[in-house]
PDB file of C-alpha atoms in Angstrom:
ATOM      1  CA  UNK L  17     118.138 -17.265 211.343  1.00 81.00           C
ATOM      2  CA  UNK L  18     115.365 -18.217 208.987  1.00 80.00           C
ATOM      3  CA  UNK L  19     112.304 -15.997 209.283  1.00 76.00           C
ATOM      4  CA  UNK L  20     109.815 -17.217 211.890  1.00 71.00           C
ATOM      5  CA  UNK L  21     107.615 -19.609 209.927  1.00 59.00           C
ATOM      6  CA  UNK L  22     106.843 -23.332 209.790  1.00 60.00           C
ATOM      7  CA  UNK L  23     110.074 -25.336 210.062  1.00 63.00           C
ATOM      8  CA  UNK L  24     111.729 -26.390 206.800  1.00 64.00           C
ATOM      9  CA  UNK L  25     115.035 -28.040 206.017  1.00 77.00           C
ATOM     10  CA  UNK L  26     117.784 -29.370 208.217  1.00 85.00           C
ATOM     11  CA  UNK L  27     118.692 -26.176 210.089  1.00 91.00           C
ATOM     12  CA  UNK L  28     116.994 -23.062 211.406  1.00 90.00           C
ATOM     13  CA  UNK L  29     119.940 -20.819 210.663  1.00 91.00           C
ATOM     14  CA  UNK L  30     123.715 -20.650 210.936  1.00 94.00           C
ATOM     15  CA  UNK L  31     126.360 -19.490 213.393  1.00 96.00           C
ATOM     16  CA  UNK L  32     129.952 -18.469 212.704  1.00 96.00           C
ATOM     17  CA  UNK L  33     131.841 -18.673 216.014  1.00 96.00           C
ATOM     18  CA  UNK L  34     135.318 -17.145 216.289  1.00 96.00           C
ATOM     19  CA  UNK L  35     136.788 -20.223 218.015  1.00 97.00           C
ATOM     20  CA  UNK L  36     136.006 -23.782 219.123  1.00 96.00           C
ATOM     21  CA  UNK L  37     135.621 -22.703 222.765  1.00 96.00           C
ATOM     22  CA  UNK L  38     131.912 -23.066 223.617  1.00 95.00           C
ATOM     23  CA  UNK L  39     132.223 -21.400 227.007  1.00 93.00           C
ATOM     24  CA  UNK L  40     133.574 -18.268 225.320  1.00 95.00           C
ATOM     25  CA  UNK L  41     131.398 -18.265 222.196  1.00 96.00           C
ATOM     26  CA  UNK L  42     127.959 -19.273 223.479  1.00 95.00           C
ATOM     27  CA  UNK L  43     127.054 -16.356 225.777  1.00 93.00           C
ATOM     28  CA  UNK L  44     126.796 -13.828 222.946  1.00 92.00           C
ATOM     29  CA  UNK L  45     124.901 -16.298 220.721  1.00 93.00           C
ATOM     30  CA  UNK L  46     122.449 -17.195 223.474  1.00 91.00           C
ATOM     31  CA  UNK L  47     121.816 -13.543 224.278  1.00 87.00           C
ATOM     32  CA  UNK L  48     120.698 -12.971 220.692  1.00 86.00           C
ATOM     33  CA  UNK L  49     118.666 -16.179 220.424  1.00 86.00           C
ATOM     34  CA  UNK L  50     116.772 -15.908 223.720  1.00 73.00           C
ATOM     35  CA  UNK L  51     113.846 -14.113 222.083  1.00 73.00           C
ATOM     36  CA  UNK L  52     113.198 -17.000 219.672  1.00 71.00           C
ATOM     37  CA  UNK L  53     112.866 -20.119 221.864  1.00 67.00           C
ATOM     38  CA  UNK L  54     112.325 -18.228 225.124  1.00 74.00           C
ATOM     39  CA  UNK L  55     114.559 -18.852 228.127  1.00 84.00           C
ATOM     40  CA  UNK L  56     117.301 -21.183 226.912  1.00 90.00           C
ATOM     41  CA  UNK L  57     117.658 -24.332 228.974  1.00 92.00           C
ATOM     42  CA  UNK L  58     120.273 -26.403 227.161  1.00 94.00           C
ATOM     43  CA  UNK L  59     122.662 -26.583 224.230  1.00 96.00           C
ATOM     44  CA  UNK L  60     123.711 -29.872 222.662  1.00 97.00           C
ATOM     45  CA  UNK L  61     126.832 -30.175 220.524  1.00 97.00           C
ATOM     46  CA  UNK L  62     129.276 -32.717 219.113  1.00 96.00           C
ATOM     47  CA  UNK L  63     132.064 -33.536 221.574  1.00 95.00           C
ATOM     48  CA  UNK L  64     134.764 -33.810 218.912  1.00 93.00           C
ATOM     49  CA  UNK L  65     134.012 -30.467 217.266  1.00 91.00           C
ATOM     50  CA  UNK L  66     134.695 -28.294 220.326  1.00 95.00           C
ATOM     51  CA  UNK L  67     137.242 -27.832 223.074  1.00 95.00           C
ATOM     52  CA  UNK L  68     136.220 -29.561 226.330  1.00 94.00           C
ATOM     53  CA  UNK L  69     133.484 -27.603 228.100  1.00 93.00           C
ATOM     54  CA  UNK L  70     131.813 -27.792 231.487  1.00 94.00           C
ATOM     55  CA  UNK L  71     128.332 -29.227 231.872  1.00 96.00           C
ATOM     56  CA  UNK L  72     126.824 -25.904 232.921  1.00 96.00           C
ATOM     57  CA  UNK L  73     127.291 -22.417 231.553  1.00 95.00           C
ATOM     58  CA  UNK L  74     126.315 -19.474 233.738  1.00 93.00           C
ATOM     59  CA  UNK L  75     124.638 -16.759 231.700  1.00 88.00           C
ATOM     60  CA  UNK L  76     122.786 -13.636 232.665  1.00 81.00           C
ATOM     61  CA  UNK L  77     119.629 -14.715 234.418  1.00 78.00           C
ATOM     62  CA  UNK L  78     120.463 -18.385 234.919  1.00 87.00           C
ATOM     63  CA  UNK L  79     122.406 -21.460 233.926  1.00 94.00           C
ATOM     64  CA  UNK L  80     122.345 -23.363 230.625  1.00 95.00           C
ATOM     65  CA  UNK L  81     123.117 -27.076 230.513  1.00 97.00           C
ATOM     66  CA  UNK L  82     125.738 -28.086 227.941  1.00 97.00           C
ATOM     67  CA  UNK L  83     125.318 -31.601 226.590  1.00 97.00           C
ATOM     68  CA  UNK L  84     128.026 -33.057 224.391  1.00 96.00           C
ATOM     69  CA  UNK L  85     127.340 -36.110 222.245  1.00 96.00           C
ATOM     70  CA  UNK L  86     129.545 -38.052 219.858  1.00 94.00           C
ATOM     71  CA  UNK L  87     126.484 -38.940 217.757  1.00 94.00           C
ATOM     72  CA  UNK L  88     125.439 -35.337 217.055  1.00 94.00           C
ATOM     73  CA  UNK L  89     126.553 -33.899 213.737  1.00 92.00           C
ATOM     74  CA  UNK L  90     129.826 -32.024 214.275  1.00 88.00           C
ATOM     75  CA  UNK L  91     128.602 -29.130 212.119  1.00 93.00           C
ATOM     76  CA  UNK L  92     125.547 -28.306 214.249  1.00 95.00           C
ATOM     77  CA  UNK L  93     124.471 -27.121 217.684  1.00 96.00           C
ATOM     78  CA  UNK L  94     120.951 -27.486 219.018  1.00 95.00           C
ATOM     79  CA  UNK L  95     119.514 -24.885 221.377  1.00 94.00           C
ATOM     80  CA  UNK L  96     116.508 -25.920 223.456  1.00 93.00           C
ATOM     81  CA  UNK L  97     114.308 -23.329 225.105  1.00 88.00           C
ATOM     82  CA  UNK L  98     111.124 -23.172 227.116  1.00 82.00           C
ATOM     83  CA  UNK L  99     108.502 -25.719 226.193  1.00 80.00           C
ATOM     84  CA  UNK L 100     111.146 -27.804 224.377  1.00 81.00           C
ATOM     85  CA  UNK L 101     111.305 -25.349 221.504  1.00 85.00           C
ATOM     86  CA  UNK L 102     114.423 -26.233 219.532  1.00 90.00           C
ATOM     87  CA  UNK L 103     116.676 -24.436 217.101  1.00 91.00           C
ATOM     88  CA  UNK L 104     119.308 -26.303 215.134  1.00 93.00           C
ATOM     89  CA  UNK L 105     122.097 -24.143 213.779  1.00 95.00           C
ATOM     90  CA  UNK L 106     124.712 -24.933 211.172  1.00 95.00           C
ATOM     91  CA  UNK L 107     128.139 -24.219 212.682  1.00 96.00           C
ATOM     92  CA  UNK L 108     130.402 -22.547 210.164  1.00 95.00           C
ATOM     93  CA  UNK L 109     134.041 -23.417 210.849  1.00 94.00           C
ATOM     94  CA  UNK L 110     135.804 -20.563 212.690  1.00 95.00           C
ATOM     95  CA  UNK L 111     138.646 -20.705 210.158  1.00 93.00           C
ATOM     96  CA  UNK L 112     136.295 -20.137 207.185  1.00 94.00           C
ATOM     97  CA  UNK L 113     137.129 -17.217 204.919  1.00 94.00           C
ATOM     98  CA  UNK L 114     134.744 -14.277 205.411  1.00 95.00           C
ATOM     99  CA  UNK L 115     133.264 -14.499 201.908  1.00 93.00           C
ATOM    100  CA  UNK L 116     132.648 -18.245 202.269  1.00 93.00           C
ATOM    101  CA  UNK L 117     131.155 -17.801 205.740  1.00 93.00           C
ATOM    102  CA  UNK L 118     128.821 -15.122 204.416  1.00 93.00           C
ATOM    103  CA  UNK L 119     127.605 -17.415 201.615  1.00 92.00           C
ATOM    104  CA  UNK L 120     126.926 -20.216 204.111  1.00 92.00           C
ATOM    105  CA  UNK L 121     125.144 -17.879 206.546  1.00 92.00           C
ATOM    106  CA  UNK L 122     122.917 -16.478 203.810  1.00 92.00           C
ATOM    107  CA  UNK L 123     122.130 -19.868 202.270  1.00 91.00           C
ATOM    108  CA  UNK L 124     121.290 -21.549 205.589  1.00 91.00           C
ATOM    109  CA  UNK L 125     118.988 -18.702 206.650  1.00 89.00           C
ATOM    110  CA  UNK L 126     116.920 -18.461 203.458  1.00 87.00           C
ATOM    111  CA  UNK L 127     113.188 -18.989 203.937  1.00 85.00           C
ATOM    112  CA  UNK L 128     112.220 -22.461 202.729  1.00 84.00           C
ATOM    113  CA  UNK L 129     115.813 -23.676 202.363  1.00 84.00           C
ATOM    114  CA  UNK L 130     115.796 -27.488 202.280  1.00 85.00           C
ATOM    115  CA  UNK L 131     119.497 -28.181 201.685  1.00 86.00           C
ATOM    116  CA  UNK L 132     121.257 -30.787 203.802  1.00 84.00           C
ATOM    117  CA  UNK L 133     124.301 -30.012 205.958  1.00 86.00           C
ATOM    118  CA  UNK L 134     126.845 -31.118 203.337  1.00 88.00           C
ATOM    119  CA  UNK L 135     125.285 -28.903 200.671  1.00 87.00           C
ATOM    120  CA  UNK L 136     125.124 -25.937 203.026  1.00 86.00           C
ATOM    121  CA  UNK L 137     128.815 -26.294 203.871  1.00 86.00           C
ATOM    122  CA  UNK L 138     129.618 -26.723 200.177  1.00 85.00           C
ATOM    123  CA  UNK L 139     127.998 -23.326 199.511  1.00 74.00           C
ATOM    124  CA  UNK L 140     131.073 -21.818 201.149  1.00 71.00           C
ATOM    125  CA  UNK L 141     133.577 -23.610 198.968  1.00 68.00           C
ATOM    126  CA  UNK L 142     134.768 -21.963 195.761  1.00 59.00           C
ATOM    127  CA  UNK L 143     133.260 -23.444 192.634  1.00 55.00           C
ATOM    128  CA  UNK L 144     135.429 -25.941 190.774  1.00 53.00           C
ATOM    129  CA  UNK L 145     136.706 -24.692 187.423  1.00 53.00           C
ATOM    130  CA  UNK L 146     134.804 -25.903 184.396  1.00 51.00           C
ATOM    131  CA  UNK L 147     136.516 -28.356 182.052  1.00 47.00           C
ATOM    132  CA  UNK L 148     136.903 -25.647 179.382  1.00 45.00           C
ATOM    133  CA  UNK L 149     138.761 -23.477 181.895  1.00 47.00           C
ATOM    134  CA  UNK L 150     141.215 -26.295 182.556  1.00 49.00           C
ATOM    135  CA  UNK L 151     141.857 -26.770 178.814  1.00 49.00           C
ATOM    136  CA  UNK L 152     142.425 -23.019 178.348  1.00 58.00           C
ATOM    137  CA  UNK L 153     144.915 -22.966 181.219  1.00 56.00           C
ATOM    138  CA  UNK L 154     146.784 -25.913 179.740  1.00 60.00           C
ATOM    139  CA  UNK L 155     146.842 -24.262 176.296  1.00 57.00           C
ATOM    140  CA  UNK L 156     148.171 -21.040 177.807  1.00 54.00           C
ATOM    141  CA  UNK L 157     150.869 -22.930 179.687  1.00 53.00           C
ATOM    142  CA  UNK L 158     151.892 -24.725 176.471  1.00 51.00           C
ATOM    143  CA  UNK L 159     152.113 -21.423 174.594  1.00 53.00           C
ATOM    144  CA  UNK L 160     154.199 -19.869 177.386  1.00 54.00           C
ATOM    145  CA  UNK L 161     156.595 -22.812 177.182  1.00 55.00           C
ATOM    146  CA  UNK L 162     157.250 -22.121 173.493  1.00 56.00           C
ATOM    147  CA  UNK L 163     154.432 -23.980 171.775  1.00 54.00           C
ATOM    148  CA  UNK L 164     151.884 -22.366 169.479  1.00 51.00           C
ATOM    149  CA  UNK L 165     148.198 -22.964 168.990  1.00 47.00           C
TER     150      UNK L 165
END
């Protein structure tokens, strides 16, 4: 989560669930987030990004409404608490490599981060090799095949 401050950017933090099963993954997330928006009333998510889920999720102390939408970004969930306080979290794919997930978590939670969803997800991808690296690899391959530089 970003530090508590005026809202900036597209997300308020990031979440790396272990699976695409909301009913299994949400209780532990909501337990941690309850202090930020107060009592959590609902979670909205993209229908195509998750396994089918019920419309209500019993949690300690109450029930949270689950609202799936096709129009919501598949890489986010929105948690709504008391007084309509909202948190939008970047959802890091469960299959992400740990190092990539860590980069995305850290980038999305930086104070003042203004990056859009695509850029935040790209933070987890390995950097493309520079053109000089490609030339060096090709030269090495040529030398290994009997050529000389």
